[in-house]
Amino acid sequence: MALLNILQYPDPRLHKVAKPVAEVDDRIRKLVADMAETMYDAPGIGLAATQVDVHEQVIVMDLSETRDELRVFINPEILWRSDEQKTYEEGCLSVPGVYDEVQRAERVRVRALDEKGERFEIDADDLLAVCIQHEMDHLKGRVFVEYLSPLKRNRIKQKMKKLERQPA
Ligand code: QAP
Ligand code: CO
């Protein structure tokens, strides 16, 4: 296992579009293991491959208090989204220290492959629905701050540039 480097906004590589995984093989399972280690170390609740500069459709997530319920989504597709929207205060490992409200579908039905390559479907609500939509956005090259006003986004860019000059 290995810790991976997490790209920091506004890195242009965060806007690359991820390709579907052709085969869930040992290479992908190693990526999943390394992404999980990176997410737990951060610590975070979700991480998309795009954030570690791998442009393939892989997401890891763990919303449990005990940090022992890893969820893996490979080639995820949204089959259905509710008309009802919900606002949630989101953050992102690629935009540390920044939290703001984003409006998304309250519930979604998702189809994906797990780390064995087996297809599954889930109905997600609450934080799971928010997190899946946030992470699937990463695979399309979209970061949550792009839903905020241009004024807020520019302030965040300036803040991130300052942080870059003074690394923790
Ligand atoms: C995405 O985000 C998410 O700013 C996952 O300093 C977040 O794991 C989906 C983190 C909220 C839905 C709701 C953020 C860690 C972790 C920070 C994360 C930070 C340290 C964010
Ligand atoms: Co994120």
Short mmCIF file of C-alpha atoms and ligand atoms in Angstrom, two decimals:
data_model
loop_
_atom_site.label_atom_id
_atom_site.label_comp_id
_atom_site.label_asym_id
_atom_site.label_seq_id
_atom_site.Cartn_x
_atom_site.Cartn_y
_atom_site.Cartn_z
CA MET A 1 0.00 0.00 0.00
CA ALA A 2 1.11 3.57 -0.56
CA LEU A 3 -0.03 7.08 0.20
CA LEU A 4 -0.83 9.04 -2.94
CA ASN A 5 -0.42 12.77 -3.52
CA ILE A 6 -3.75 14.64 -3.55
CA LEU A 7 -3.98 17.37 -6.21
CA GLN A 8 -4.89 20.76 -4.77
CA TYR A 9 -7.35 23.18 -6.39
CA PRO A 10 -6.85 25.03 -8.76
CA ASP A 11 -4.61 22.34 -10.32
CA PRO A 12 -5.72 22.03 -13.99
CA ARG A 13 -5.46 18.23 -13.76
CA LEU A 14 -8.57 18.28 -11.53
CA HIS A 15 -10.52 19.18 -14.69
CA LYS A 16 -9.56 16.10 -16.70
CA VAL A 17 -12.43 13.71 -17.52
CA ALA A 18 -11.95 10.13 -16.24
CA LYS A 19 -12.29 7.14 -18.59
CA PRO A 20 -14.27 4.03 -17.69
CA VAL A 21 -12.27 1.13 -16.22
CA ALA A 22 -12.05 -1.60 -18.89
CA GLU A 23 -11.34 -4.44 -16.47
CA VAL A 24 -11.34 -4.63 -12.66
CA ASP A 25 -7.98 -6.34 -12.28
CA ASP A 26 -5.12 -6.31 -9.75
CA ARG A 27 -3.92 -2.92 -11.01
CA ILE A 28 -7.32 -1.41 -10.18
CA ARG A 29 -7.44 -3.25 -6.82
CA LYS A 30 -4.04 -1.76 -5.95
CA LEU A 31 -5.33 1.70 -6.93
CA VAL A 32 -8.39 1.16 -4.70
CA ALA A 33 -6.18 0.06 -1.76
CA ASP A 34 -3.85 3.05 -2.19
CA MET A 35 -6.78 5.48 -2.55
CA ALA A 36 -8.41 4.04 0.60
CA GLU A 37 -5.15 4.40 2.56
CA THR A 38 -4.82 7.99 1.31
CA MET A 39 -8.43 8.83 2.23
CA TYR A 40 -8.14 7.32 5.75
CA ASP A 41 -4.81 9.06 6.34
CA ALA A 42 -6.11 12.50 5.24
CA PRO A 43 -8.64 11.92 6.90
CA GLY A 44 -11.55 12.18 4.50
CA ILE A 45 -14.88 10.51 3.75
CA GLY A 46 -14.53 10.27 -0.02
CA LEU A 47 -11.86 10.36 -2.72
CA ALA A 48 -12.06 10.14 -6.52
CA ALA A 49 -9.16 8.84 -8.67
CA THR A 50 -9.01 12.22 -10.45
CA GLN A 51 -7.82 13.75 -7.15
CA VAL A 52 -4.74 11.50 -7.18
CA ASP A 53 -4.08 12.23 -10.87
CA VAL A 54 -5.44 8.90 -12.16
CA HIS A 55 -8.08 9.61 -14.78
CA GLU A 56 -10.14 6.45 -14.52
CA GLN A 57 -13.61 6.07 -13.00
CA VAL A 58 -12.81 4.91 -9.45
CA ILE A 59 -14.21 6.28 -6.16
CA VAL A 60 -13.59 5.22 -2.54
CA MET A 61 -15.78 6.33 0.36
CA ASP A 62 -16.29 5.61 4.05
CA LEU A 63 -19.06 7.43 5.88
CA SER A 64 -18.90 5.29 9.04
CA GLU A 65 -17.87 6.64 12.45
CA THR A 66 -15.67 3.59 12.93
CA ARG A 67 -13.84 4.08 9.59
CA ASP A 68 -14.21 0.40 8.70
CA GLU A 69 -16.95 0.45 6.05
CA LEU A 70 -15.12 1.11 2.80
CA ARG A 71 -17.34 1.55 -0.25
CA VAL A 72 -15.91 1.28 -3.76
CA PHE A 73 -17.61 2.60 -6.90
CA ILE A 74 -16.07 1.74 -10.26
CA ASN A 75 -17.68 3.11 -13.47
CA PRO A 76 -20.59 4.61 -11.49
CA GLU A 77 -23.74 5.72 -13.32
CA ILE A 78 -26.68 7.67 -11.93
CA LEU A 79 -29.82 5.78 -12.99
CA TRP A 80 -32.26 8.16 -11.34
CA ARG A 81 -32.20 11.37 -9.36
CA SER A 82 -35.01 12.85 -7.28
CA ASP A 83 -36.62 16.12 -8.36
CA GLU A 84 -36.26 17.23 -4.74
CA GLN A 85 -33.02 19.06 -4.08
CA LYS A 86 -31.15 19.45 -0.83
CA THR A 87 -28.42 21.81 0.35
CA TYR A 88 -25.41 20.48 2.21
CA GLU A 89 -22.22 22.12 3.43
CA GLU A 90 -19.50 20.32 1.46
CA GLY A 91 -15.74 20.19 1.75
CA CYS A 92 -13.08 18.49 -0.36
CA LEU A 93 -9.61 17.04 0.21
CA SER A 94 -8.48 18.99 -2.87
CA VAL A 95 -9.71 22.27 -1.36
CA PRO A 96 -8.62 22.02 2.30
CA GLY A 97 -10.14 24.45 4.78
CA VAL A 98 -12.98 25.46 2.46
CA TYR A 99 -16.58 24.48 3.18
CA ASP A 100 -19.67 25.85 1.47
CA GLU A 101 -23.23 25.00 0.63
CA VAL A 102 -24.06 23.14 -2.57
CA GLN A 103 -27.49 22.14 -3.80
CA ARG A 104 -27.90 18.65 -5.31
CA ALA A 105 -30.55 15.97 -5.81
CA GLU A 106 -31.72 14.71 -2.41
CA ARG A 107 -31.76 11.05 -3.52
CA VAL A 108 -30.06 9.12 -6.31
CA ARG A 109 -30.04 5.56 -7.61
CA VAL A 110 -26.56 4.49 -8.64
CA ARG A 111 -25.17 1.51 -10.53
CA ALA A 112 -21.47 0.66 -10.27
CA LEU A 113 -18.95 -2.16 -10.05
CA ASP A 114 -17.27 -3.15 -6.78
CA GLU A 115 -13.59 -4.10 -6.38
CA LYS A 116 -14.43 -7.67 -7.49
CA GLY A 117 -15.90 -6.34 -10.72
CA GLU A 118 -19.43 -7.24 -9.62
CA ARG A 119 -22.27 -4.91 -10.53
CA PHE A 120 -24.47 -3.46 -7.78
CA GLU A 121 -27.17 -0.83 -7.44
CA ILE A 122 -27.98 1.33 -4.45
CA ASP A 123 -30.55 3.95 -3.52
CA ALA A 124 -28.71 6.71 -1.72
CA ASP A 125 -30.01 9.51 0.46
CA ASP A 126 -28.55 11.83 3.12
CA LEU A 127 -24.76 12.13 3.18
CA LEU A 128 -24.29 9.11 0.89
CA ALA A 129 -26.28 10.82 -1.88
CA VAL A 130 -24.27 14.04 -1.43
CA CYS A 131 -20.94 12.23 -1.38
CA ILE A 132 -21.66 10.08 -4.47
CA GLN A 133 -22.67 13.15 -6.49
CA HIS A 134 -19.63 15.11 -5.24
CA GLU A 135 -17.21 12.29 -6.13
CA MET A 136 -18.85 11.57 -9.51
CA ASP A 137 -18.40 15.26 -10.32
CA HIS A 138 -14.64 14.81 -9.78
CA LEU A 139 -14.64 12.04 -12.42
CA LYS A 140 -16.19 14.55 -14.84
CA GLY A 141 -13.51 17.10 -13.97
CA ARG A 142 -15.77 19.20 -11.76
CA VAL A 143 -14.86 20.52 -8.30
CA PHE A 144 -17.60 21.65 -5.86
CA VAL A 145 -16.33 25.25 -5.74
CA GLU A 146 -17.45 25.59 -9.36
CA TYR A 147 -21.05 25.69 -8.06
CA LEU A 148 -20.23 28.79 -5.98
CA SER A 149 -20.36 32.38 -7.22
CA PRO A 150 -17.38 33.65 -9.27
CA LEU A 151 -16.60 36.02 -6.37
CA LYS A 152 -16.37 33.17 -3.83
CA ARG A 153 -14.43 30.98 -6.28
CA ASN A 154 -11.84 33.71 -6.88
CA ARG A 155 -11.42 34.25 -3.14
CA ILE A 156 -10.84 30.49 -2.74
CA LYS A 157 -8.26 30.54 -5.58
CA GLN A 158 -6.38 33.37 -3.87
CA LYS A 159 -6.49 31.54 -0.53
CA MET A 160 -5.17 28.32 -2.12
CA LYS A 161 -2.33 30.21 -3.84
CA LYS A 162 -1.29 31.66 -0.48
CA LEU A 163 -1.32 28.18 1.08
CA GLU A 164 0.84 26.91 -1.78
CA ARG A 165 3.50 29.51 -0.92
CA GLN A 166 3.37 28.57 2.78
CA PRO A 167 2.98 24.77 2.92
CA ALA A 168 1.88 23.34 6.26
C1 QAP B 1 -16.50 14.95 -0.11
O1 QAP B 1 -14.73 15.33 1.37
C2 QAP B 1 -17.70 15.42 0.65
O2 QAP B 1 -11.25 20.92 4.11
C3 QAP B 1 -15.43 14.30 0.72
O3 QAP B 1 -9.21 20.52 5.80
C4 QAP B 1 -17.60 16.31 1.71
O4 QAP B 1 -13.53 13.92 2.60
C5 QAP B 1 -18.92 15.00 0.28
C6 QAP B 1 -11.41 17.30 4.36
C7 QAP B 1 -18.72 16.72 2.39
C8 QAP B 1 -20.03 15.42 0.96
C9 QAP B 1 -19.94 16.27 2.02
C10 QAP B 1 -11.69 18.58 4.00
C11 QAP B 1 -10.35 17.09 5.23
C12 QAP B 1 -12.16 16.14 3.83
C13 QAP B 1 -10.97 19.65 4.48
C14 QAP B 1 -13.78 15.07 2.31
C15 QAP B 1 -9.90 19.43 5.35
C16 QAP B 1 -9.60 18.14 5.73
C17 QAP B 1 -13.11 16.24 2.88
CO CO B 2 -13.83 16.40 -3.43
#
